[in-house]
Coordinates of N, CA, C and O in Angstrom, one line a residue:
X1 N 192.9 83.7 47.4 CA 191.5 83.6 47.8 C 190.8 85.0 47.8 O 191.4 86.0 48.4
X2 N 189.4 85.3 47.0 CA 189.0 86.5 46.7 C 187.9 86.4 48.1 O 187.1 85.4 48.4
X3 N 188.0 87.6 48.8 CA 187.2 87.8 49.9 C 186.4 89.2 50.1 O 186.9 90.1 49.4
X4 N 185.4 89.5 50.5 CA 184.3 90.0 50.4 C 183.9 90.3 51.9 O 183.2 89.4 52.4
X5 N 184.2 91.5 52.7 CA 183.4 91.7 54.1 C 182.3 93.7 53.5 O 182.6 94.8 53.1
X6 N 181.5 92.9 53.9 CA 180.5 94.6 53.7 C 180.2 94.7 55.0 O 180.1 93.7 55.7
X7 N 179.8 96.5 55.5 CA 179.7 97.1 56.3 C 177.9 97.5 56.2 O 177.6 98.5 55.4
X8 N 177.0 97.1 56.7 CA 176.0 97.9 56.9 C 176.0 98.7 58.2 O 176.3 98.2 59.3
X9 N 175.5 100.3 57.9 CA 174.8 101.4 59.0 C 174.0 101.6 59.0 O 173.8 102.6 59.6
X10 N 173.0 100.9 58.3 CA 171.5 101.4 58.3 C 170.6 100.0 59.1 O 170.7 98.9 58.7
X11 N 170.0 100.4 59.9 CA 170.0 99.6 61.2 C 168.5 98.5 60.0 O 167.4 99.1 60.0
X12 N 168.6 97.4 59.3 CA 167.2 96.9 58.8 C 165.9 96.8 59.2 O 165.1 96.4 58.5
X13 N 165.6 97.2 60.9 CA 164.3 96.7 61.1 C 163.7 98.3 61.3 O 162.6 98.6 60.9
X14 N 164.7 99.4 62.0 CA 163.9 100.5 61.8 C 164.1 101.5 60.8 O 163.2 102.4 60.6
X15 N 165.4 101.3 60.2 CA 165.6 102.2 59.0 C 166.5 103.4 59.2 O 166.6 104.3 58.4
X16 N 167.0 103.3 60.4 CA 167.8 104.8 61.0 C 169.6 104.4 60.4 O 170.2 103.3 60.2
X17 N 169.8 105.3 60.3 CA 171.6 105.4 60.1 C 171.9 105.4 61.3 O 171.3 106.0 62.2
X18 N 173.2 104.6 61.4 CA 174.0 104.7 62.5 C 175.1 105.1 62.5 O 175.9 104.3 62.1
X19 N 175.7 106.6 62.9 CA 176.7 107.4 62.5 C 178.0 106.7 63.6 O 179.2 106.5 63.3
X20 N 177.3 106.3 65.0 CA 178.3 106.0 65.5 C 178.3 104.9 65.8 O 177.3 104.4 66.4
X21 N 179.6 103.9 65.6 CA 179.2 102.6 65.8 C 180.0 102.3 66.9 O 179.7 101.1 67.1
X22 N 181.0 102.8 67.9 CA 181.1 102.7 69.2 C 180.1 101.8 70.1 O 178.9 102.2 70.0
X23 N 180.1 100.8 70.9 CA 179.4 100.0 71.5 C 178.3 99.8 70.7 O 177.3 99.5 71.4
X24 N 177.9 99.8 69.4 CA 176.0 99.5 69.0 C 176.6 97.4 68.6 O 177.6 96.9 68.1
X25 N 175.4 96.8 69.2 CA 175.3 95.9 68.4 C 175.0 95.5 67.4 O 174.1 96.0 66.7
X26 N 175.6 94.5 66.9 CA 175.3 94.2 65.4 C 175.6 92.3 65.0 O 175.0 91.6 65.9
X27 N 175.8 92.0 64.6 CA 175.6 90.5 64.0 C 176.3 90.4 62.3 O 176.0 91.1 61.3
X28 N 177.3 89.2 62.4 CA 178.2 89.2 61.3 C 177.5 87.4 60.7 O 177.6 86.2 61.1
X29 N 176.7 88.0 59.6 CA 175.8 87.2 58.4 C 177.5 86.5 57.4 O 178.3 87.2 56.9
X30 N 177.5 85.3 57.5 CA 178.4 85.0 56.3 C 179.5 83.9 56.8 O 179.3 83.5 57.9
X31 N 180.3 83.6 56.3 CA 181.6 83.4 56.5 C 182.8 83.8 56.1 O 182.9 84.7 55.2
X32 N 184.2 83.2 56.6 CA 185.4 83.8 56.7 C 185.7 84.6 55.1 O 186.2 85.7 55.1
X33 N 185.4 84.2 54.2 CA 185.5 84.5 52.9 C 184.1 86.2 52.4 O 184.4 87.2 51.8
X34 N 182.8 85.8 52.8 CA 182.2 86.7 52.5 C 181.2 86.8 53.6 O 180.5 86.0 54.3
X35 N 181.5 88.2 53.6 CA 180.6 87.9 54.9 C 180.2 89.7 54.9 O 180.8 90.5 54.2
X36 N 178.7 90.4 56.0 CA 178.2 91.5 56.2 C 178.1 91.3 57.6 O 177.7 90.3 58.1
X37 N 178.7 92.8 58.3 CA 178.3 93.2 59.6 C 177.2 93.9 59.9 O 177.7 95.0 60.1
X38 N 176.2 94.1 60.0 CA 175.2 94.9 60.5 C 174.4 95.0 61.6 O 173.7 94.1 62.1
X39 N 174.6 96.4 61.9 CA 174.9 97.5 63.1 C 173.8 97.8 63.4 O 173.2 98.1 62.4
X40 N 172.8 97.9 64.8 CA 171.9 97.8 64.9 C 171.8 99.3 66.3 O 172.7 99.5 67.2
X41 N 170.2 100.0 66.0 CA 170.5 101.5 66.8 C 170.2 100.5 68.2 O 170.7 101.3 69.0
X42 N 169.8 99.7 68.8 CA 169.6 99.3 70.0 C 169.5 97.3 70.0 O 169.3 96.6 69.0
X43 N 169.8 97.1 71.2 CA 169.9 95.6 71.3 C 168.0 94.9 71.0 O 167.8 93.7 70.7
X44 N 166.8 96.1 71.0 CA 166.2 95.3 71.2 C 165.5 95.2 69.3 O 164.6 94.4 69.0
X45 N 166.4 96.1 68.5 CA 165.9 96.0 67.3 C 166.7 94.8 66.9 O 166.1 94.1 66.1
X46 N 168.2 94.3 67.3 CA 169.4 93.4 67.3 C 168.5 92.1 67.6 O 168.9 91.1 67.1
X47 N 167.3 92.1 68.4 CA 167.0 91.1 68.9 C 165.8 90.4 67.5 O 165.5 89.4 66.9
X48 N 165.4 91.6 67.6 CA 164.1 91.1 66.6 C 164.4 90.6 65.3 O 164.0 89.5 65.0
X49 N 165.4 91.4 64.3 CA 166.6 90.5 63.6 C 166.6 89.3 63.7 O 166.2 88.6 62.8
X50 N 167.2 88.9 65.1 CA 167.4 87.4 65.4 C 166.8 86.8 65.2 O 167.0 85.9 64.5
X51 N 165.1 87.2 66.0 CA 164.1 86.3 65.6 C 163.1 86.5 64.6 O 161.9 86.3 64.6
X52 N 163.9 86.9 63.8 CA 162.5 86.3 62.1 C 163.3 85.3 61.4 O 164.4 84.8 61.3
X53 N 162.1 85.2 61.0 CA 162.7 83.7 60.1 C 163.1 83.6 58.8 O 162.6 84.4 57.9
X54 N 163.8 82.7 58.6 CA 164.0 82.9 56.7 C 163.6 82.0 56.2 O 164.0 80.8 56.4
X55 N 162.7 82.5 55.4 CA 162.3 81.6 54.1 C 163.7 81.2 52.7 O 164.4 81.9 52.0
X56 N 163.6 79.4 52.9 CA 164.3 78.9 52.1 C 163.6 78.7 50.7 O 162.4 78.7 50.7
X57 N 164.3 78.5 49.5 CA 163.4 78.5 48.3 C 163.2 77.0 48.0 O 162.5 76.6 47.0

């Protein structure tokens, strides 16, 4: 089975790099096979993330 986990540090809602990922929250997009962690600079940018919405096609 070919699997696929990517690492984002670049936090998506403000745009900062996150050098240290020690305690930052983040949220794992995907499942067991492919899947992205991304690391967020504070819980309330983590939060906003959560709530936008996605447009389906």
């Amino acid at each position: 089975m070919d699997t696929s986990h990517i690492i984002s540090t670049t936090d998506p809602i403000n745009g900062f790099d996150i050098t240290s990922l020690k305690d930052r929250p983040y949220v794992v997009e995907g499942d067991d096979t492919n899947d992205l962690t991304i690391y967020f600079e504070n819980k309330a940018s983590r939060q906003t993330y959560l709530d936008m919405t996605v447009e389906q096609p």
